[in-house]
Tab-separated table of C-alpha atoms in Angstrom:
chain	number	residue	atom	x	y	z
A	1	MET	CA	-8.679	-28.029	30.227
A	2	THR	CA	-9.455	-24.859	32.175
A	3	ALA	CA	-7.692	-21.549	32.416
A	4	THR	CA	-6.792	-22.360	36.067
A	5	ALA	CA	-4.875	-25.502	35.257
A	6	PRO	CA	-1.198	-24.984	36.059
A	7	VAL	CA	1.142	-24.327	33.214
A	8	PRO	CA	3.412	-27.466	32.726
A	9	PRO	CA	7.046	-26.607	33.744
A	10	THR	CA	8.389	-27.358	30.368
A	11	VAL	CA	6.035	-24.892	28.786
A	12	ALA	CA	6.788	-22.316	31.455
A	13	ALA	CA	10.422	-22.664	30.653
A	14	ALA	CA	9.797	-22.125	26.998
A	15	TYR	CA	7.857	-18.885	27.916
A	16	ARG	CA	10.792	-17.584	29.929
A	17	GLN	CA	13.042	-17.992	26.916
A	18	TYR	CA	10.649	-16.170	24.784
A	19	ARG	CA	10.448	-13.254	27.259
A	20	ASP	CA	14.262	-13.158	27.346
A	21	GLY	CA	14.392	-12.573	23.688
A	22	ARG	CA	15.421	-16.100	22.621
A	23	PRO	CA	12.767	-17.149	20.229
A	24	ALA	CA	14.800	-20.045	18.648
A	25	ALA	CA	15.439	-21.530	22.080
A	26	ALA	CA	11.734	-21.040	23.060
A	27	LEU	CA	10.632	-22.898	19.909
A	28	ALA	CA	13.092	-25.802	20.588
A	29	ALA	CA	11.931	-25.988	24.207
A	30	LEU	CA	8.344	-26.063	23.087
A	31	ALA	CA	8.998	-28.823	20.700
A	32	ALA	CA	10.776	-30.776	23.445
A	33	ALA	CA	7.695	-30.354	25.654
A	34	GLY	CA	5.709	-32.605	23.386
A	35	ASP	CA	2.347	-33.560	24.793
A	36	ASP	CA	2.664	-31.009	27.670
A	37	ALA	CA	2.581	-28.275	25.009
A	38	LEU	CA	-0.200	-29.790	23.037
A	39	GLY	CA	-2.397	-30.356	26.033
A	40	HIS	CA	-2.335	-26.980	27.716
A	41	PRO	CA	-3.503	-23.668	26.073
A	42	ALA	CA	-0.270	-22.005	27.005
A	43	GLY	CA	1.648	-24.160	24.543
A	44	PRO	CA	-0.347	-23.274	21.297
A	45	LEU	CA	-0.510	-19.610	22.532
A	46	LEU	CA	3.248	-19.435	22.657
A	47	ARG	CA	3.673	-21.281	19.356
A	48	GLY	CA	1.168	-18.818	17.775
A	49	ALA	CA	3.185	-15.793	19.174
A	50	LEU	CA	6.359	-17.257	17.774
A	51	ASP	CA	4.791	-17.774	14.379
A	52	LEU	CA	3.479	-14.238	14.365
A	53	ASP	CA	6.948	-12.868	15.097
A	54	GLU	CA	8.291	-14.872	12.243
A	55	ARG	CA	5.630	-13.572	9.843
A	56	ARG	CA	3.795	-16.923	9.661
A	57	PRO	CA	0.217	-15.686	10.271
A	58	GLU	CA	-1.595	-18.840	8.793
A	59	SER	CA	0.328	-21.104	11.226
A	60	ALA	CA	-0.256	-18.732	14.064
A	61	LEU	CA	-3.998	-18.783	13.442
A	62	ARG	CA	-4.007	-22.589	13.596
A	63	ALA	CA	-2.213	-22.460	16.863
A	64	PHE	CA	-4.551	-19.910	18.334
A	65	GLN	CA	-7.511	-22.014	17.231
A	66	HIS	CA	-6.068	-24.909	18.968
A	67	ALA	CA	-5.729	-22.892	22.175
A	68	ALA	CA	-9.337	-21.802	21.927
A	69	VAL	CA	-10.445	-25.442	21.709
A	70	LEU	CA	-8.482	-26.284	24.866
A	71	ASP	CA	-9.943	-23.428	26.760
A	72	PRO	CA	-12.735	-21.300	25.235
A	73	SER	CA	-12.754	-18.945	28.134
A	74	LEU	CA	-9.393	-17.338	27.369
A	75	GLY	CA	-10.157	-13.960	25.925
A	76	GLY	CA	-6.523	-13.348	24.831
A	77	THR	CA	-6.704	-16.272	22.517
A	78	TYR	CA	-9.385	-14.637	20.345
A	79	GLY	CA	-7.442	-11.281	20.351
A	80	ASN	CA	-4.349	-13.064	19.114
A	81	ALA	CA	-6.369	-14.897	16.491
A	82	ALA	CA	-7.643	-11.482	15.391
A	83	VAL	CA	-4.095	-10.265	14.956
A	84	ALA	CA	-3.368	-13.290	12.753
A	85	LEU	CA	-6.445	-12.729	10.678
A	86	ARG	CA	-5.510	-9.107	10.196
A	87	ARG	CA	-2.208	-10.324	8.758
A	88	VAL	CA	-4.028	-12.319	6.041
A	89	ASN	CA	-6.501	-9.476	5.402
A	90	SER	CA	-9.636	-11.405	6.818
A	91	LEU	CA	-10.767	-8.249	8.530
A	92	GLU	CA	-14.460	-8.907	9.232
A	93	ALA	CA	-13.594	-12.268	10.750
A	94	ALA	CA	-10.829	-10.462	12.790
A	95	LEU	CA	-13.323	-7.879	14.087
A	96	ARG	CA	-15.717	-10.607	15.208
A	97	LEU	CA	-12.969	-12.411	17.180
A	98	ALA	CA	-11.579	-9.172	18.628
A	99	ARG	CA	-15.035	-8.221	19.897
A	100	ARG	CA	-15.419	-11.706	21.412
A	101	SER	CA	-12.158	-11.058	23.197
A	102	VAL	CA	-13.594	-7.858	24.580
A	103	VAL	CA	-16.619	-9.703	25.915
A	104	LEU	CA	-14.349	-12.136	27.860
A	105	SER	CA	-12.037	-9.188	28.983
A	106	PRO	CA	-14.176	-6.046	28.917
A	107	THR	CA	-11.866	-3.751	30.863
A	108	GLY	CA	-8.587	-4.959	29.520
A	109	ALA	CA	-6.457	-2.955	27.038
A	110	VAL	CA	-5.312	-5.836	24.783
A	111	ALA	CA	-8.728	-6.821	23.524
A	112	ARG	CA	-9.914	-3.426	22.884
A	113	ASN	CA	-6.680	-2.513	21.168
A	114	ALA	CA	-7.261	-5.394	18.851
A	115	VAL	CA	-10.751	-4.004	18.038
A	116	THR	CA	-9.215	-0.619	17.295
A	117	ALA	CA	-6.629	-1.992	15.042
A	118	VAL	CA	-9.143	-3.917	12.809
A	119	LEU	CA	-11.474	-0.830	12.714
A	120	LEU	CA	-8.553	1.170	11.347
A	121	ASP	CA	-7.817	-1.473	8.860
A	122	LEU	CA	-11.496	-1.423	7.812
A	123	ASP	CA	-11.217	2.294	7.329
A	124	ARG	CA	-13.563	3.165	10.245
A	125	PRO	CA	-11.507	5.842	12.029
A	126	ALA	CA	-14.405	7.386	13.964
A	127	PRO	CA	-15.236	4.326	16.044
A	128	ALA	CA	-11.661	3.388	16.198
A	129	LEU	CA	-10.845	6.700	17.876
A	130	ALA	CA	-13.696	6.182	20.341
A	131	VAL	CA	-12.378	2.834	21.392
A	132	ALA	CA	-8.761	4.006	21.605
A	133	GLU	CA	-9.834	6.965	23.806
A	134	ALA	CA	-11.876	4.627	26.066
A	135	VAL	CA	-8.722	2.407	26.526
A	136	LEU	CA	-6.617	5.395	27.436
A	137	SER	CA	-9.150	6.621	29.942
A	138	ASP	CA	-8.855	3.261	31.774
A	139	HIS	CA	-5.106	2.637	31.042
A	140	ARG	CA	-3.364	5.881	30.890
A	141	GLY	CA	-0.308	5.870	28.689
A	142	ASP	CA	-1.055	2.496	27.015
A	143	ALA	CA	1.394	2.524	24.102
A	144	GLU	CA	-0.805	0.771	21.454
A	145	ALA	CA	-3.945	2.725	22.290
A	146	ASP	CA	-1.958	5.893	22.056
A	147	LEU	CA	-0.629	4.957	18.643
A	148	ASN	CA	-4.037	3.935	17.424
A	149	ARG	CA	-5.417	7.295	18.586
A	150	GLY	CA	-2.917	9.084	16.525
A	151	LEU	CA	-3.682	7.001	13.465
A	152	ALA	CA	-7.326	7.549	13.749
A	153	LEU	CA	-6.931	11.335	14.191
A	154	GLN	CA	-4.877	11.343	10.953
A	155	ARG	CA	-7.468	9.391	9.003
A	156	LEU	CA	-10.160	11.855	10.293
A	157	GLY	CA	-8.113	14.827	9.032
A	158	ARG	CA	-7.273	16.192	12.429
A	159	LEU	CA	-3.650	16.352	11.482
A	160	ASP	CA	-2.327	18.788	14.011
A	161	GLU	CA	-3.712	16.615	16.821
A	162	ALA	CA	-2.408	13.520	15.180
A	163	ARG	CA	1.110	15.041	14.939
A	164	ALA	CA	1.084	15.991	18.536
A	165	VAL	CA	0.177	12.490	19.582
A	166	LEU	CA	2.734	10.902	17.392
A	167	ASP	CA	5.478	13.362	18.507
A	168	ALA	CA	4.826	12.438	22.074
A	169	ALA	CA	4.761	8.716	21.298
A	170	VAL	CA	8.200	8.958	19.515
A	171	ARG	CA	9.666	10.795	22.529
A	172	ARG	CA	8.328	8.220	24.972
A	173	ARG	CA	9.339	5.117	22.925
A	174	PRO	CA	12.392	6.116	20.896
A	175	GLY	CA	13.153	2.473	19.996
A	176	ASP	CA	9.657	1.584	18.846
A	177	PRO	CA	9.295	1.565	15.039
A	178	ALA	CA	5.531	1.875	15.082
A	179	PRO	CA	5.128	5.558	16.037
A	180	LEU	CA	8.203	6.536	14.027
A	181	HIS	CA	6.697	4.967	10.936
A	182	ALA	CA	3.329	6.589	11.511
A	183	ARG	CA	4.978	10.048	11.992
A	184	GLY	CA	7.016	9.460	8.898
A	185	TYR	CA	3.885	8.803	6.840
A	186	LEU	CA	2.217	11.917	8.126
A	187	ARG	CA	5.391	14.050	7.367
A	188	LEU	CA	5.258	12.750	3.819
A	189	LEU	CA	1.620	13.602	3.536
A	190	GLN	CA	2.231	17.130	4.748
A	191	GLY	CA	5.196	17.597	2.255
A	192	ASP	CA	8.180	17.207	4.744
A	193	LEU	CA	9.651	14.664	2.365
A	194	PRO	CA	13.345	14.235	3.592
A	195	ALA	CA	12.425	13.525	7.220
A	196	GLY	CA	9.387	11.564	6.230
A	197	TRP	CA	11.432	9.170	3.902
A	198	ARG	CA	13.886	8.609	6.759
A	199	GLU	CA	11.236	7.796	9.289
A	200	ARG	CA	9.253	5.698	6.914
A	201	GLU	CA	12.279	3.335	6.816
A	202	ALA	CA	10.938	1.984	10.182
A	203	ARG	CA	8.281	0.094	8.178
A	204	TRP	CA	10.730	-2.852	7.597
A	205	SER	CA	10.895	-3.471	11.438
A	206	LEU	CA	7.072	-3.548	11.874
A	207	PRO	CA	5.749	-7.096	12.593
A	208	ASN	CA	2.865	-6.817	10.144
A	209	GLN	CA	5.063	-5.694	7.324
A	210	MET	CA	7.456	-7.688	4.999
A	211	ALA	CA	11.051	-7.418	5.920
A	212	MET	CA	13.366	-5.453	3.636
A	213	ARG	CA	13.980	-7.585	0.569
A	214	THR	CA	17.724	-7.929	-0.019
A	215	GLU	CA	20.147	-10.392	-1.611
A	216	PRO	CA	22.699	-12.037	0.849
A	217	GLY	CA	26.272	-11.003	0.939
A	218	ILE	CA	25.915	-7.507	-0.611
A	219	ALA	CA	26.447	-4.232	1.280
A	220	LEU	CA	23.397	-1.954	1.571
A	221	TRP	CA	23.914	1.351	-0.321
A	222	ASN	CA	23.800	4.414	1.894
A	223	GLY	CA	24.847	7.096	-0.453
A	224	GLU	CA	28.349	6.009	-1.270
A	225	PRO	CA	29.771	7.314	-4.620
A	226	LEU	CA	28.513	5.136	-7.470
A	227	ASP	CA	30.773	6.131	-10.429
A	228	GLY	CA	31.503	2.784	-12.121
A	229	ARG	CA	30.292	0.781	-9.198
A	230	HIS	CA	27.742	-2.063	-9.558
A	231	LEU	CA	24.489	-1.304	-7.817
A	232	LEU	CA	21.742	-3.924	-7.505
A	233	VAL	CA	18.276	-2.226	-7.185
A	234	ILE	CA	15.574	-4.521	-5.911
A	235	ALA	CA	12.022	-3.549	-7.075
A	236	ASP	CA	9.844	-3.885	-4.003
A	237	GLU	CA	6.336	-2.763	-2.911
A	238	GLY	CA	3.428	-2.622	-5.358
A	239	ARG	CA	3.198	-1.891	-9.046
A	240	GLY	CA	2.351	1.701	-8.469
A	241	ASP	CA	5.229	2.193	-6.200
A	242	MET	CA	7.644	0.549	-8.598
A	243	ILE	CA	6.468	2.836	-11.425
A	244	GLN	CA	6.755	5.881	-9.259
A	245	TYR	CA	10.342	5.214	-8.046
A	246	VAL	CA	11.934	3.691	-11.174
A	247	ARG	CA	12.476	7.217	-12.428
A	248	PHE	CA	15.372	7.600	-10.093
A	249	LEU	CA	17.472	5.074	-12.155
A	250	ARG	CA	17.512	7.435	-15.114
A	251	ARG	CA	19.206	10.389	-13.190
A	252	PRO	CA	22.413	10.937	-11.262
A	253	PRO	CA	23.689	9.599	-9.037
A	254	LEU	CA	22.103	6.183	-9.906
A	255	ALA	CA	22.778	6.675	-13.590
A	256	GLU	CA	26.542	6.854	-12.898
A	257	ALA	CA	26.461	3.259	-11.659
A	258	ARG	CA	26.396	-0.149	-13.444
A	259	LEU	CA	22.826	-0.799	-12.591
A	260	THR	CA	20.890	-3.991	-12.332
A	261	LEU	CA	17.248	-3.761	-11.593
A	262	LEU	CA	15.899	-6.946	-10.105
A	263	ALA	CA	12.086	-6.588	-10.981
A	264	ARG	CA	9.104	-8.834	-10.719
A	265	ALA	CA	8.930	-10.909	-13.834
A	266	TYR	CA	5.656	-9.308	-14.824
A	267	MET	CA	7.228	-5.816	-14.864
A	268	VAL	CA	10.399	-6.551	-16.844
A	269	ARG	CA	8.749	-5.917	-20.221
A	270	LEU	CA	7.413	-2.553	-19.210
A	271	PHE	CA	10.644	-1.295	-17.624
A	272	ALA	CA	13.431	-2.719	-19.851
A	273	PRO	CA	12.838	-0.430	-22.940
A	274	ALA	CA	12.699	2.657	-20.681
A	275	LEU	CA	16.046	1.808	-19.098
A	276	PRO	CA	18.394	0.879	-21.896
A	277	ARG	CA	21.518	1.266	-19.816
A	278	VAL	CA	20.107	-0.905	-16.991
A	279	ASP	CA	20.172	-4.715	-16.884
A	280	VAL	CA	16.441	-5.270	-15.980
A	281	ARG	CA	15.929	-8.920	-15.064
A	282	ALA	CA	13.667	-11.131	-12.955
A	283	ALA	CA	16.470	-13.405	-11.526
A	284	PRO	CA	19.386	-12.218	-9.488
A	285	PRO	CA	22.630	-11.605	-11.447
A	286	GLU	CA	25.436	-13.996	-11.258
A	287	ALA	CA	28.067	-11.313	-10.987
A	288	PRO	CA	28.308	-9.885	-7.445
A	289	ALA	CA	27.292	-6.256	-6.903
A	290	ASP	CA	29.163	-3.692	-4.941
A	291	PHE	CA	26.042	-2.354	-3.251
A	292	GLN	CA	22.266	-3.090	-3.155
A	293	THR	CA	19.095	-1.146	-2.251
A	294	PRO	CA	15.365	-1.599	-2.467
A	295	LEU	CA	13.899	0.606	-5.125
A	296	SER	CA	11.509	2.323	-2.630
A	297	ARG	CA	14.502	3.329	-0.453
A	298	ILE	CA	16.217	5.500	-2.999
A	299	PRO	CA	14.303	8.733	-2.090
A	300	ALA	CA	15.389	8.222	1.542
A	301	VAL	CA	19.099	7.749	0.681
A	302	LEU	CA	19.085	10.705	-1.652
A	303	GLY	CA	17.097	12.958	0.880
A	304	THR	CA	14.587	13.844	-1.885
A	305	GLY	CA	12.489	16.822	-1.229
A	306	LEU	CA	9.636	18.384	-3.301
A	307	ALA	CA	11.961	20.391	-5.317
A	308	GLU	CA	14.309	17.438	-6.090
A	309	ILE	CA	11.682	15.072	-7.415
A	310	PRO	CA	12.702	13.991	-10.909
A	311	ALA	CA	9.604	14.940	-12.915
A	312	ASP	CA	10.922	14.745	-16.583
A	313	ILE	CA	8.172	12.742	-18.339
A	314	PRO	CA	7.526	10.542	-20.008
A	315	TYR	CA	9.937	8.098	-18.611
A	316	LEU	CA	7.939	5.077	-19.651
A	317	ALA	CA	6.763	4.249	-23.179
A	318	ALA	CA	4.038	2.130	-24.676
A	319	GLU	CA	4.958	-0.322	-27.509
A	320	PRO	CA	4.108	1.531	-30.787
A	321	ASP	CA	2.518	-1.549	-32.492
A	322	ARG	CA	0.317	-1.999	-29.512
A	323	VAL	CA	-0.775	1.624	-29.440
A	324	GLU	CA	-1.738	1.398	-33.161
A	325	ARG	CA	-3.641	-1.880	-32.552
A	326	TRP	CA	-5.693	-0.480	-29.637
A	327	ARG	CA	-6.176	2.836	-31.416
A	328	ALA	CA	-7.602	1.044	-34.385
A	329	ARG	CA	-9.918	-1.084	-32.197
A	330	ILE	CA	-11.062	1.898	-30.096
A	331	GLY	CA	-11.654	4.182	-33.106
A	332	ASP	CA	-11.584	8.039	-33.105
A	333	ARG	CA	-15.261	8.532	-32.293
A	334	GLY	CA	-16.182	10.823	-29.432
A	335	PHE	CA	-14.151	12.047	-26.453
A	336	ARG	CA	-12.532	8.788	-25.285
A	337	ILE	CA	-11.931	8.472	-21.538
A	338	ALA	CA	-10.152	5.311	-20.135
A	339	VAL	CA	-11.397	4.822	-16.641
A	340	CYS	CA	-10.060	2.854	-13.715
A	341	TRP	CA	-12.089	2.441	-10.529
A	342	GLN	CA	-10.632	-0.401	-8.454
A	343	GLY	CA	-7.273	-1.211	-6.858
A	344	ASN	CA	-6.314	-4.505	-5.425
A	345	PRO	CA	-9.027	-5.473	-2.952
A	346	GLY	CA	-6.745	-7.953	-1.193
A	347	THR	CA	-4.898	-5.116	0.611
A	348	PRO	CA	-6.317	-2.954	3.491
A	349	VAL	CA	-4.858	0.108	1.865
A	350	ASP	CA	-7.451	-0.150	-0.937
A	351	ARG	CA	-10.383	0.560	1.388
A	352	GLY	CA	-11.523	4.191	0.847
A	353	ARG	CA	-9.531	4.878	-2.329
A	354	SER	CA	-11.330	2.575	-4.857
A	355	ILE	CA	-14.530	3.969	-6.302
A	356	PRO	CA	-17.806	2.192	-7.194
A	357	LEU	CA	-18.022	2.104	-10.912
A	358	ALA	CA	-21.526	3.445	-10.744
A	359	ALA	CA	-20.161	6.623	-9.295
A	360	PHE	CA	-18.741	7.394	-12.715
A	361	ALA	CA	-22.320	7.913	-14.150
A	362	PRO	CA	-22.165	11.764	-14.325
A	363	LEU	CA	-19.011	11.303	-16.578
A	364	ALA	CA	-20.807	8.856	-18.771
A	365	ALA	CA	-23.709	11.229	-19.123
A	366	VAL	CA	-21.645	13.980	-20.710
A	367	PRO	CA	-22.663	14.151	-24.360
A	368	GLY	CA	-19.993	12.826	-26.640
A	369	VAL	CA	-18.052	10.953	-23.946
A	370	ARG	CA	-17.157	7.383	-24.284
A	371	LEU	CA	-16.031	5.519	-21.142
A	372	ILE	CA	-13.606	2.621	-21.799
A	373	ALA	CA	-12.500	0.270	-18.992
A	374	LEU	CA	-8.754	0.498	-18.567
A	375	GLN	CA	-8.595	-2.301	-15.993
A	376	ALA	CA	-9.337	-5.977	-16.860
A	377	ARG	CA	-9.246	-7.804	-13.566
A	378	HIS	CA	-10.328	-6.412	-10.101
A	379	GLY	CA	-13.715	-4.790	-10.199
A	380	THR	CA	-14.793	-5.962	-13.506
A	381	GLU	CA	-17.824	-7.698	-12.037
A	382	GLN	CA	-19.257	-4.185	-11.597
A	383	LEU	CA	-19.581	-3.860	-15.432
A	384	VAL	CA	-22.770	-6.078	-15.313
A	385	ASP	CA	-24.639	-3.899	-12.854
A	386	LEU	CA	-24.538	-0.320	-14.115
A	387	PRO	CA	-27.080	2.430	-13.640
A	388	ALA	CA	-29.726	2.757	-16.346
A	389	GLY	CA	-28.226	4.533	-19.411
A	390	MET	CA	-24.601	4.196	-18.370
A	391	THR	CA	-22.251	2.518	-20.716
A	392	VAL	CA	-18.646	1.415	-20.220
A	393	GLU	CA	-16.920	-0.198	-23.152
A	394	THR	CA	-14.624	-3.152	-22.764
A	395	LEU	CA	-11.777	-4.086	-24.964
A	396	GLY	CA	-12.254	-7.805	-25.457
A	397	HIS	CA	-11.148	-11.164	-24.014
A	398	ASP	CA	-7.500	-10.641	-25.183
A	399	TYR	CA	-7.003	-7.325	-23.446
A	400	ASP	CA	-4.285	-7.442	-20.754
A	401	ARG	CA	-4.332	-11.204	-20.546
A	402	GLY	CA	-0.642	-12.013	-20.993
A	403	PRO	CA	1.988	-12.503	-18.285
A	404	ASP	CA	3.422	-8.994	-18.551
A	405	SER	CA	1.716	-6.219	-16.495
A	406	PHE	CA	0.554	-3.051	-18.187
A	407	VAL	CA	1.775	-3.479	-21.716
A	408	ASP	CA	-1.825	-3.308	-22.978
A	409	PRO	CA	-3.047	-0.684	-20.474
A	410	ALA	CA	-0.050	1.569	-21.434
A	411	ALA	CA	-0.953	1.346	-25.145
A	412	VAL	CA	-4.663	2.043	-24.437
A	413	ALA	CA	-3.668	5.100	-22.272
A	414	CYS	CA	-1.864	6.433	-25.306
A	415	ALA	CA	-4.781	5.786	-27.598
A	416	VAL	CA	-7.453	7.654	-25.691
A	417	ASP	CA	-7.997	11.471	-24.928
A	418	LEU	CA	-7.945	11.175	-21.088
A	419	VAL	CA	-7.448	8.827	-18.240
A	420	VAL	CA	-9.649	9.145	-15.143
A	421	SER	CA	-8.734	6.866	-12.293
A	422	SER	CA	-8.979	6.284	-8.555
A	423	ASP	CA	-5.691	5.968	-6.651
A	424	THR	CA	-4.324	2.878	-8.387
A	425	ALA	CA	-1.139	1.731	-10.145
A	426	LEU	CA	-2.788	2.587	-13.558
A	427	ALA	CA	-2.864	6.198	-12.443
A	428	HIS	CA	0.884	5.977	-11.908
A	429	LEU	CA	1.330	4.265	-15.346
A	430	ALA	CA	-0.604	7.066	-17.146
A	431	GLY	CA	1.431	9.710	-15.337
A	432	ALA	CA	4.716	8.027	-16.137
A	433	LEU	CA	3.699	7.808	-19.764
A	434	GLY	CA	3.101	11.546	-19.754
A	435	ARG	CA	-0.631	11.161	-20.567
A	436	PRO	CA	-3.320	13.423	-19.168
A	437	VAL	CA	-4.597	11.719	-16.116
A	438	TRP	CA	-7.179	12.959	-13.579
A	439	LEU	CA	-7.250	11.348	-10.190
A	440	ALA	CA	-10.210	11.166	-7.872
A	441	LEU	CA	-8.838	11.069	-4.313
A	442	ARG	CA	-10.255	10.571	-0.940
A	443	LYS	CA	-10.225	13.495	1.457
A	444	ILE	CA	-7.052	12.189	3.272
A	445	PRO	CA	-5.284	10.334	0.489
A	446	ASP	CA	-2.134	8.366	0.305
A	447	PHE	CA	0.916	10.330	1.196
A	448	ARG	CA	2.282	10.749	-2.330
A	449	TRP	CA	-0.683	12.984	-3.326
A	450	LEU	CA	0.019	15.423	-0.522
A	451	LEU	CA	-2.643	17.843	0.675
A	452	GLY	CA	-4.543	20.766	-0.761
A	453	ARG	CA	-3.123	20.952	-4.271
A	454	GLU	CA	-4.600	20.063	-7.674
A	455	ASP	CA	-1.203	19.130	-9.213
A	456	SER	CA	1.381	16.516	-8.485
A	457	PRO	CA	5.063	17.070	-8.340
A	458	TRP	CA	5.563	13.459	-9.379
A	459	TYR	CA	3.380	13.622	-12.595
A	460	PRO	CA	3.094	17.024	-14.257
A	461	THR	CA	0.215	15.822	-16.488
A	462	ALA	CA	-1.857	14.785	-13.544
A	463	ARG	CA	-4.776	16.803	-12.142
A	464	LEU	CA	-6.119	15.936	-8.682
A	465	PHE	CA	-9.769	16.066	-7.723
A	466	ARG	CA	-10.162	15.622	-3.928
A	467	GLN	CA	-13.150	14.779	-1.802
A	468	ARG	CA	-14.456	17.681	0.084
A	469	SER	CA	-16.311	15.348	2.488
A	470	GLU	CA	-15.035	11.931	3.394
A	471	GLY	CA	-16.653	9.286	1.312
A	472	ASP	CA	-18.502	11.659	-1.069
A	473	TRP	CA	-17.548	10.474	-4.595
A	474	ALA	CA	-20.755	11.993	-6.093
A	475	GLU	CA	-19.528	15.527	-5.641
A	476	VAL	CA	-15.953	14.614	-6.973
A	477	MET	CA	-17.454	13.036	-10.096
A	478	ALA	CA	-19.729	15.971	-10.766
A	479	ARG	CA	-16.655	18.227	-10.693
A	480	ILE	CA	-14.787	15.848	-13.006
A	481	ALA	CA	-17.704	15.780	-15.427
A	482	GLU	CA	-17.897	19.514	-15.587
A	483	ALA	CA	-14.156	19.754	-16.146
A	484	VAL	CA	-14.610	17.287	-18.993
A	485	ARG	CA	-17.283	19.494	-20.576
A	486	GLN	CA	-14.958	22.480	-20.360
A	487	ARG	CA	-12.046	20.507	-21.879
A	488	MET	CA	-14.183	19.280	-24.717
A	489	ALA	CA	-15.456	22.792	-25.364
A	490	ALA	CA	-12.033	24.303	-25.353
A	491	ALA	CA	-10.833	21.566	-27.826
A	492	GLY	CA	-13.954	21.969	-30.056
A	493	THR	CA	-14.863	18.327	-29.473
A	494	PRO	CA	-18.495	17.627	-30.534
A	495	GLY	CA	-20.811	16.978	-27.581
């Protein structure tokens, strides 16, 4: 089969239905086309596009691979496959296919936009910016290249330029969720929280994001009075996000409702004791609720600004018997620092925020300091390859091995003198427990840590150490080590 072979009429009809916004009809027409669809690359290309729209990236990838077998000269096939690989976080493979697409279509925008998107996922904003600007020089006003340029500028810390690009993109494409979401994220980073929360709502309409998680037949809460009403809150996003936002359930107006928190099963044991008036459960309640909302949406509904962040801590607690157990195992010798260096490597957001464990060596070299691994899963392979003279203690095979997230780490955080962490869920846990926690942050961090400040309005016991140059963890760790020396001296801890 070659690219010049005519598209079968049945497949062409399915394409028309797809372009007319009738995906179900297009899928049915494609199925009815039978061998016509299977034998021409247009068939699996359309099937892959439909699967991507329905958030089925694995199925889409198989369809695009089928199209490439039928006609290896179609550059768009490889670009589409790169999109599918991005969705499953196979980024290096996605970059290879996107670049192959550029070879087959060197002057087109689609292939080069795919390269830019993967470079951004790989946290390579400088080359991403160069590719985006090259596309715009050839295709003035290309929407995807324009958005990619704004995202790259933001990652590079050129925030005024990024804001101008995103403002213009929102004006030109008022119905497009992508620039609105990107601008919302930038607003949050810069401290414009109420507007940022509202615009970040667009994330649920993005094709590469999960749809809003809701239960059928229940109205979405948009700020209606809650006195005595039943509100179902659905814990969404990651562990750190859940810990950050669950605080809102303890304060008005949420506390005025009959609350059910539908949490991930592994979070129920951590949350339930902290929310005695809330029905914390892993399965939906049988009784119907009046309203529902995702947990992460609450700040947007409330219009929460910096001054309105509920920061009364602690709002989570460790189990006392576990604290005593780990305190006895750790002992009271030295200045005990629990360290966390690795987030979930399976998500693109982790790139640039996790820290090589070896970078903590200046901290380990402070006389009297003991480093104790707070994490027990991701990144533990680094424990076997530490610099000479560096020691990181582990807590045994039974540490954090049950089905419940964070019950052991919470107890350990309460049994040590200090927590030092990269930007991970364990940093949120320590902050919610009211423990002293020091965060090592990249130069342009996640939005919740804001810009240019050493404290956090979310966690009063947190102290933020920011990169002064992108990627330079050595300088950050040297500052943290010096701050530890000063803390130990002030406390009279032997060094």
